[in-house]
XYZ file of C-alpha atoms in Angstrom:
522
model
C 11.446 64.869 12.463
C 9.080 64.159 15.345
C 7.257 67.506 14.887
C 6.817 66.703 11.209
C 5.201 63.380 12.123
C 2.898 65.050 14.612
C 1.804 67.621 12.045
C 1.268 64.862 9.475
C -0.985 63.002 11.884
C -3.001 66.006 12.844
C -4.066 66.892 9.312
C -6.176 63.789 8.712
C -7.616 64.062 12.204
C -8.870 67.562 11.416
C -10.344 66.396 8.135
C -12.164 63.575 9.836
C -13.483 65.936 12.502
C -14.808 68.223 9.798
C -16.502 65.355 8.007
C -17.904 64.139 11.310
C -19.468 67.532 11.970
C -21.203 67.359 8.604
C -22.659 63.890 9.340
C -23.601 64.429 12.991
C -27.205 65.449 12.473
C -28.075 62.804 9.886
C -26.430 60.134 12.066
C -28.496 61.172 15.109
C -31.649 61.044 13.011
C -30.737 57.629 11.591
C -29.834 56.291 15.032
C -33.189 57.306 16.440
C -34.911 55.615 13.513
C -32.970 52.379 13.917
C -33.579 52.354 17.670
C -37.316 52.790 17.217
C -37.343 50.180 14.423
C -35.634 47.487 16.499
C -37.765 48.346 19.561
C -40.913 47.685 17.514
C -39.471 44.404 16.209
C -38.671 43.235 19.748
C -42.233 44.023 20.857
C -43.569 42.042 17.919
C -41.309 39.161 18.862
C -42.689 39.261 22.419
C -46.322 39.176 21.324
C -45.744 36.636 18.554
C -43.409 34.139 20.113
C -43.649 31.858 17.089
C -42.199 34.523 14.826
C -38.466 34.164 15.346
C -37.213 35.107 11.896
C -37.423 38.209 9.767
C -35.599 39.583 6.734
C -33.733 42.777 6.091
C -32.382 43.340 2.637
C -32.821 39.678 1.775
C -30.774 38.473 4.784
C -32.325 36.337 7.497
C -31.632 37.527 11.059
C -32.530 35.379 14.036
C -34.424 37.086 16.861
C -34.699 35.274 20.176
C -37.994 36.122 21.914
C -37.596 37.628 25.403
C -40.939 36.317 26.583
C -42.691 33.029 25.971
C -46.201 31.947 26.850
C -44.839 29.650 29.553
C -41.796 31.111 31.248
C -41.430 28.048 33.484
C -41.249 25.524 30.627
C -38.005 23.604 30.234
C -36.757 22.940 26.748
C -35.439 19.376 26.445
C -31.916 19.169 25.146
C -31.567 16.933 22.126
C -28.732 14.495 22.563
C -26.430 14.690 19.591
C -24.328 11.594 19.005
C -21.107 12.452 17.303
C -19.754 9.541 15.265
C -16.275 8.426 16.203
C -13.797 9.185 13.465
C -10.625 7.125 13.162
C -8.193 9.376 11.374
C -4.636 8.237 10.786
C -2.300 9.655 13.409
C 0.854 9.786 11.308
C 3.984 11.287 12.817
C 5.843 13.952 10.866
C 8.756 11.549 10.490
C 7.735 8.878 7.991
C 10.443 6.513 9.174
C 8.705 3.226 10.002
C 10.996 2.757 12.987
C 9.562 5.831 14.692
C 5.895 5.423 13.705
C 3.927 4.243 16.712
C 0.427 2.903 17.241
C -1.975 5.134 19.218
C -1.671 4.593 22.948
C -5.367 3.849 23.473
C -7.682 1.491 21.643
C -11.051 2.529 20.268
C -13.725 1.960 22.895
C -15.989 -1.015 22.450
C -18.750 0.051 20.103
C -22.435 -0.513 20.727
C -23.843 -0.741 17.209
C -27.584 -0.619 16.731
C -29.415 -3.930 16.874
C -32.603 -2.478 15.450
C -33.942 -4.508 12.540
C -31.508 -7.409 13.000
C -30.726 -9.312 9.840
C -29.658 -12.879 9.265
C -26.290 -13.393 7.590
C -26.175 -14.763 4.024
C -26.414 -18.512 3.708
C -22.690 -19.034 3.051
C -21.934 -18.054 6.673
C -23.212 -21.509 7.635
C -20.020 -23.028 6.247
C -18.120 -21.519 9.202
C -19.466 -24.356 11.352
C -18.142 -26.922 8.865
C -14.737 -25.253 8.552
C -14.204 -25.392 12.332
C -15.786 -28.800 12.844
C -12.469 -30.649 13.281
C -11.743 -28.789 16.570
C -15.266 -28.721 17.995
C -14.685 -31.545 20.495
C -10.992 -31.150 21.308
C -10.536 -27.402 21.098
C -7.228 -25.868 20.027
C -4.261 -26.290 22.342
C -0.820 -24.713 22.067
C 0.612 -28.004 20.826
C -2.087 -28.312 18.128
C -1.542 -24.767 16.883
C 2.255 -24.982 16.749
C 2.203 -27.964 14.393
C 1.235 -25.570 11.582
C 3.922 -22.950 12.272
C 6.324 -24.337 9.654
C 3.657 -23.893 6.947
C 2.570 -20.355 7.861
C 3.735 -17.046 6.425
C 2.881 -15.221 9.626
C 1.434 -15.581 13.101
C -1.174 -12.992 14.069
C -2.056 -12.302 17.683
C -5.001 -10.255 18.921
C -4.738 -9.331 22.576
C -6.653 -6.625 24.361
C -7.862 -5.212 21.051
C -4.330 -4.771 19.700
C -2.769 -6.698 16.809
C 0.714 -8.218 16.754
C 2.416 -10.040 13.888
C 5.338 -12.427 13.827
C 6.532 -12.839 10.244
C 7.994 -16.212 9.235
C 8.467 -15.672 5.501
C 7.458 -13.205 2.833
C 4.459 -13.974 0.689
C 4.046 -13.396 -3.033
C 3.648 -9.664 -3.679
C 1.610 -7.989 -0.908
C -0.818 -10.796 -0.080
C 0.311 -10.896 3.544
C 0.298 -7.114 3.925
C -3.286 -6.648 2.782
C -4.519 -9.702 4.675
C -3.117 -8.210 7.884
C -4.459 -4.799 6.875
C -7.940 -6.315 6.503
C -7.851 -7.814 9.998
C -6.692 -4.479 11.430
C -9.687 -2.815 9.740
C -11.996 -5.406 11.267
C -10.945 -4.252 14.728
C -11.819 -0.693 13.740
C -15.158 -1.823 12.298
C -16.129 -3.758 15.422
C -13.882 -2.518 18.260
C -13.946 -4.652 21.377
C -15.777 -7.527 19.675
C -12.854 -9.642 18.431
C -11.595 -11.961 21.194
C -8.000 -12.576 22.191
C -6.576 -15.244 19.903
C -3.584 -16.525 17.988
C -3.773 -17.754 14.414
C -1.377 -18.960 11.743
C -1.909 -17.802 8.164
C -0.625 -19.256 4.897
C -0.687 -17.052 1.793
C 0.148 -19.484 -1.031
C -2.323 -20.808 -3.610
C -2.802 -24.441 -2.609
C -4.179 -25.793 0.691
C -1.686 -27.337 3.095
C -3.543 -29.402 5.704
C -4.832 -32.443 3.801
C -7.403 -34.789 5.291
C -5.614 -37.884 3.961
C -2.732 -37.201 6.343
C -5.040 -37.445 9.375
C -6.991 -40.581 8.512
C -6.234 -43.603 10.705
C -4.023 -46.031 8.813
C -2.411 -49.300 9.883
C 1.096 -48.780 11.169
C 0.870 -44.978 11.024
C 0.679 -42.829 14.142
C -1.811 -40.070 13.312
C -2.021 -37.042 15.598
C -5.526 -35.649 15.985
C -6.789 -32.984 15.634
C -5.085 -31.403 12.631
C -3.389 -28.027 13.159
C -5.595 -25.042 12.308
C -4.237 -23.010 9.412
C -5.989 -20.020 7.868
C -5.887 -19.752 4.098
C -7.682 -18.119 1.163
C -9.267 -21.266 -0.267
C -10.433 -24.677 0.775
C -10.857 -28.104 -0.744
C -13.166 -30.987 0.071
C -10.037 -32.956 0.984
C -8.414 -30.296 3.186
C -8.818 -28.803 6.666
C -7.612 -25.280 5.814
C -9.816 -22.582 7.388
C -11.125 -20.379 4.588
C -10.683 -16.610 5.014
C -11.390 -13.642 2.674
C -8.468 -13.041 0.321
C -6.276 -9.943 0.266
C -7.835 -8.427 -2.882
C -10.884 -7.188 -0.935
C -8.537 -4.442 0.310
C -6.755 -3.995 -3.020
C -4.202 -5.661 -5.255
C -1.946 -2.737 -6.142
C 0.549 -4.800 -8.159
C -2.033 -5.247 -10.930
C -4.040 -2.068 -10.365
C -7.082 -3.689 -8.750
C -8.731 -1.371 -6.238
C -10.418 -2.327 -2.986
C -13.710 -4.184 -3.294
C -16.145 -1.303 -2.729
C -14.585 0.764 -5.485
C -14.217 -2.203 -7.833
C -17.848 -3.224 -7.388
C -18.950 0.362 -7.988
C -16.804 0.566 -11.134
C -18.131 -2.753 -12.470
C -21.705 -1.628 -11.735
C -21.074 1.421 -13.917
C -19.293 -0.661 -16.542
C -22.247 -2.983 -17.105
C -24.404 0.018 -17.996
C -22.270 0.825 -21.029
C -23.643 -2.039 -23.135
C -27.120 -3.513 -22.745
C -27.122 -7.277 -22.293
C -28.901 -7.893 -25.599
C -26.336 -5.758 -27.420
C -23.295 -7.466 -25.945
C -21.049 -9.722 -28.000
C -22.887 -13.094 -28.247
C -19.728 -15.041 -27.403
C -17.875 -16.435 -24.402
C -15.003 -14.304 -23.065
C -11.977 -15.017 -20.926
C -8.820 -13.046 -20.223
C -6.064 -13.884 -17.776
C -2.827 -15.680 -17.025
C -2.977 -18.716 -19.327
C 0.172 -20.429 -18.086
C -1.293 -22.180 -15.046
C -3.651 -25.032 -14.209
C -6.720 -25.823 -16.286
C -6.235 -22.642 -18.290
C -3.631 -24.276 -20.516
C -6.272 -26.649 -21.910
C -8.734 -23.799 -22.299
C -6.376 -21.965 -24.639
C -6.617 -24.924 -27.043
C -10.279 -24.135 -27.654
C -10.195 -22.629 -31.144
C -13.835 -21.898 -31.816
C -15.307 -18.625 -33.123
C -17.866 -18.687 -30.296
C -15.079 -18.493 -27.694
C -12.897 -15.391 -27.330
C -9.761 -16.033 -25.271
C -7.025 -13.507 -24.452
C -3.697 -14.006 -22.715
C -2.973 -11.401 -20.049
C 0.663 -10.313 -19.908
C 0.855 -8.463 -16.607
C 4.448 -7.323 -17.139
C 3.519 -5.675 -20.426
C 0.326 -4.303 -18.930
C 2.274 -2.648 -16.140
C 4.542 -0.899 -18.628
C 1.566 0.699 -20.415
C -0.220 1.721 -17.228
C -2.822 -1.086 -17.156
C -4.794 0.576 -19.932
C -6.271 -2.664 -21.301
C -6.884 -4.612 -18.092
C -9.598 -2.619 -16.318
C -12.110 -5.153 -15.055
C -15.006 -2.737 -15.447
C -14.313 -2.600 -19.201
C -14.620 -6.378 -19.564
C -18.411 -6.651 -19.276
C -19.019 -6.482 -23.025
C -19.858 -10.165 -23.722
C -22.996 -12.098 -22.865
C -20.942 -14.938 -21.408
C -17.835 -14.898 -19.234
C -15.714 -17.899 -18.345
C -14.365 -18.633 -14.887
C -11.556 -21.178 -14.729
C -9.193 -21.837 -11.839
C -5.502 -21.107 -12.042
C -3.069 -22.992 -9.854
C -5.871 -23.184 -7.303
C -8.889 -20.918 -6.778
C -8.796 -17.481 -8.406
C -9.759 -14.085 -6.979
C -11.263 -13.313 -10.398
C -14.458 -15.234 -9.617
C -16.184 -12.393 -7.791
C -15.363 -9.893 -10.562
C -16.632 -12.257 -13.274
C -19.873 -13.018 -11.432
C -20.470 -9.295 -10.821
C -20.448 -8.536 -14.546
C -24.101 -9.435 -15.296
C -22.967 -11.850 -17.998
C -23.927 -15.502 -17.682
C -20.928 -17.058 -15.952
C -19.650 -20.269 -17.540
C -18.052 -21.797 -14.479
C -15.566 -24.580 -15.114
C -16.243 -26.879 -12.176
C -13.712 -25.866 -9.517
C -11.687 -28.142 -7.265
C -11.230 -25.334 -4.742
C -13.572 -22.842 -3.103
C -13.354 -19.574 -1.263
C -15.562 -18.439 1.601
C -18.617 -17.226 -0.349
C -18.869 -19.607 -3.336
C -20.111 -22.827 -1.750
C -23.714 -21.596 -1.681
C -23.836 -20.793 -5.400
C -26.342 -22.922 -7.328
C -25.827 -24.091 -10.942
C -28.361 -22.817 -13.501
C -29.428 -20.174 -11.003
C -26.168 -18.275 -10.534
C -23.987 -19.828 -13.247
C -23.802 -22.398 -16.038
C -21.693 -25.470 -15.083
C -18.818 -26.531 -17.359
C -17.017 -29.905 -17.080
C -13.235 -29.555 -16.603
C -12.408 -32.259 -19.173
C -14.946 -31.077 -21.747
C -14.306 -27.368 -21.450
C -14.385 -26.368 -25.101
C -17.428 -28.361 -26.228
C -19.364 -27.472 -23.069
C -18.640 -23.756 -23.502
C -19.636 -23.757 -27.172
C -22.948 -25.483 -26.367
C -23.613 -23.053 -23.497
C -23.191 -20.134 -25.921
C -25.545 -21.731 -28.472
C -28.091 -22.436 -25.751
C -27.848 -18.893 -24.365
C -28.269 -17.256 -27.780
C -31.398 -19.329 -28.329
C -32.716 -18.735 -24.806
C -31.676 -15.132 -24.219
C -34.174 -14.389 -21.451
C -33.049 -17.412 -19.433
C -29.363 -16.708 -20.073
C -29.804 -13.090 -19.068
C -31.625 -14.162 -15.881
C -28.769 -16.486 -14.889
C -26.312 -13.631 -15.407
C -28.441 -11.258 -13.361
C -28.851 -13.812 -10.569
C -25.100 -14.294 -10.390
C -24.363 -10.582 -10.185
C -27.296 -10.120 -7.795
C -25.794 -12.745 -5.496
C -22.546 -10.788 -5.404
C -24.150 -7.373 -4.868
C -26.525 -8.607 -2.197
C -24.386 -11.121 -0.319
C -20.839 -9.854 -0.788
C -21.119 -6.287 0.411
C -17.988 -5.230 2.242
C -19.893 -5.172 5.532
C -20.707 -8.844 5.056
C -17.033 -9.563 4.399
C -16.232 -8.007 7.780
C -19.195 -9.772 9.400
C -17.899 -13.105 8.090
C -14.445 -12.369 9.482
C -15.951 -11.368 12.823
C -18.105 -14.483 13.208
C -15.278 -16.748 12.059
C -12.759 -15.265 14.516
C -15.264 -15.215 17.369
C -16.059 -18.891 16.775
C -12.359 -19.710 16.410
C -11.530 -17.821 19.613
C -14.037 -19.906 21.589
C -12.102 -23.028 20.587
C -8.803 -21.824 22.054
C -7.645 -23.801 25.091
C -4.420 -21.919 25.628
C -3.120 -18.650 26.959
C -2.793 -16.050 24.223
C 0.789 -14.792 24.235
C 2.705 -12.189 22.277
C 5.943 -13.982 21.347
C 9.323 -12.329 21.402
C 9.994 -10.716 18.041
C 6.341 -10.034 17.270
C 5.587 -6.433 16.295
C 2.462 -4.450 16.963
C 0.700 -3.363 13.773
C -1.978 -0.764 13.209
C -2.989 1.529 10.334
C -0.346 4.035 11.389
C 2.572 1.589 11.243
C 1.361 0.110 7.971
C 0.164 3.128 5.974
C 1.979 6.188 7.314
C 5.494 5.174 6.148
C 4.207 4.719 2.560
C 4.372 7.958 0.623
C 1.893 7.776 -2.266
C 1.543 5.112 -4.932
C -1.100 2.439 -5.540
C -0.310 0.603 -2.312
C -0.986 3.655 -0.144
C -4.033 4.494 -2.249
C -5.488 1.023 -1.611
C -4.950 1.497 2.102
C -6.506 4.962 2.101
C -9.500 3.714 0.110
C -10.125 0.718 2.387
C -9.404 2.444 5.704
C -12.332 2.002 8.110
C -13.020 5.512 9.366
C -15.512 4.741 12.148
C -17.151 1.782 13.911
C -20.152 0.230 12.242
C -23.389 1.899 13.338
C -25.178 -1.364 12.616
C -24.543 -4.613 14.436
C -23.098 -7.585 12.600
C -25.643 -9.852 10.968
C -26.866 -12.805 13.006
C -25.465 -16.239 12.242
C -27.871 -18.670 10.593
C -28.085 -22.146 12.145
C -25.620 -24.839 11.075
C -26.526 -27.305 8.357
C -28.393 -30.376 9.407
C -26.668 -33.400 7.916
C -29.695 -34.333 5.782
C -30.093 -30.713 4.698
C -26.510 -30.394 3.509
C -26.700 -33.765 1.789
C -29.841 -32.709 -0.101
C -28.239 -29.422 -1.138
C -25.151 -31.129 -2.546
C -27.255 -33.777 -4.287
C -29.397 -31.078 -5.866
C -26.313 -29.364 -7.286
C -25.029 -32.649 -8.666
C -28.421 -33.456 -10.199
C -28.546 -30.111 -12.015
C -25.007 -30.587 -13.312
C -25.930 -34.011 -14.695
C -29.005 -32.588 -16.395
C -26.911 -29.920 -18.133
C -24.380 -32.590 -19.055
C -27.174 -34.584 -20.742
C -28.335 -31.525 -22.711
C -24.783 -30.979 -23.878
C -24.202 -34.586 -24.911
C -27.543 -34.718 -26.741
C -26.688 -31.519 -28.615
C -23.350 -32.841 -29.857
C -24.859 -36.183 -30.816
C -27.374 -34.304 -32.927
C -24.604 -32.273 -34.537
C -22.799 -35.476 -35.493
C -25.941 -36.792 -37.196
C -26.323 -33.541 -39.132
C -22.720 -33.703 -40.344
C -23.208 -37.278 -41.560
C -26.039 -36.163 -43.759
């Protein structure tokens, strides 16, 4: 068998040898030609050092010149800065018990401070929100007095985040709030100080000013305990912080803020403002707060829709996309049990926002101005005020359109996701400076990072929200610079101006309805 193999191998070898003999002379001739051709090209490259490219058969071949005009010249090396990329380091085992945080923290970033910008005006409210602790600072005893009200304690130490959970919040409010803070440390590594904070995830504020006013026979402990929360009230000390929905609200199919704002921006292009329905529109959970009264407004100029989230979930949220709800000239904002996350989506819609005067505020809304960014509506006169606003807008379309554009412009300009992180950064830096205590990681607290939070989740809207909002690299631009705090007279004038505008609109409304009564009598 071996001789057969040898013979079988020899036959092709002989054939190749024969073919090689036939091609020997042409190959030699071609080789000489190619050698001469390339030799000429090299000489040309030496004499014309600027000519470093030529084409053969349509392909570009790079030729490096052997000689240059100055053989002693040194070519400076261009420094290439490679952006840091924070990819998730998920283990193969998706068991949360085995998923670990990376051993090392991202190095402190040095973002560019070229062309520094001043933060939006609403950042000035940070000074007011922390005013109660300016003189005393925050001691361990002060902080602990809020522990029974908090859903979780969050500790930042050495650039790492630890959480001690006290109770579960509604849906995933706590999860995405913690997720947002973890992203902040990726956005601005090394810039968030060591601190401890207590966070409450319910609707209503908890630390009321009335409980800390001196009263006869009552021993009042000052200062109040600091408690972070999503909304504030003029009668509360809660420290206002961006709500969880900026990183997604998967339970009702709301994506993270960048994607939602992009979707709404595309949605408003579908119908020109002048061609939108000339009515007021509202859709939401009608079973809470001031919304119950709103549903009693039975006027053809007001279109109200109850949102059944359970039913919506069963049909895949086909009729609740926020970007599809920018089809009316006027959109109503009304609080639920407290403030509502819907405010930013309504303002972004380009419609004139009919804002039922809120009792509560979130971090960006206190600098909104009536008749510039929205039309004010009285809580006890909701229906009549809304109907007049629609009549006024349809008779003053340019002004109504401008108010709508100003409102959406405020959101697009001042509520970019970078500004959300900048607000968080400045707030936590200012809060950290007030701490007069050693930052400790308590027993039972667990370290959290993107890996421990996202890696164990296999698909679904929750993981998608995390993937979409994951900060992939440090900011190349420094955080905006804090504007100065309000002077007392300045803040007083601002609040008085808002009140004066509201009273003027109230007069227009009352005059309109008085005129309607006279018409009906005749």
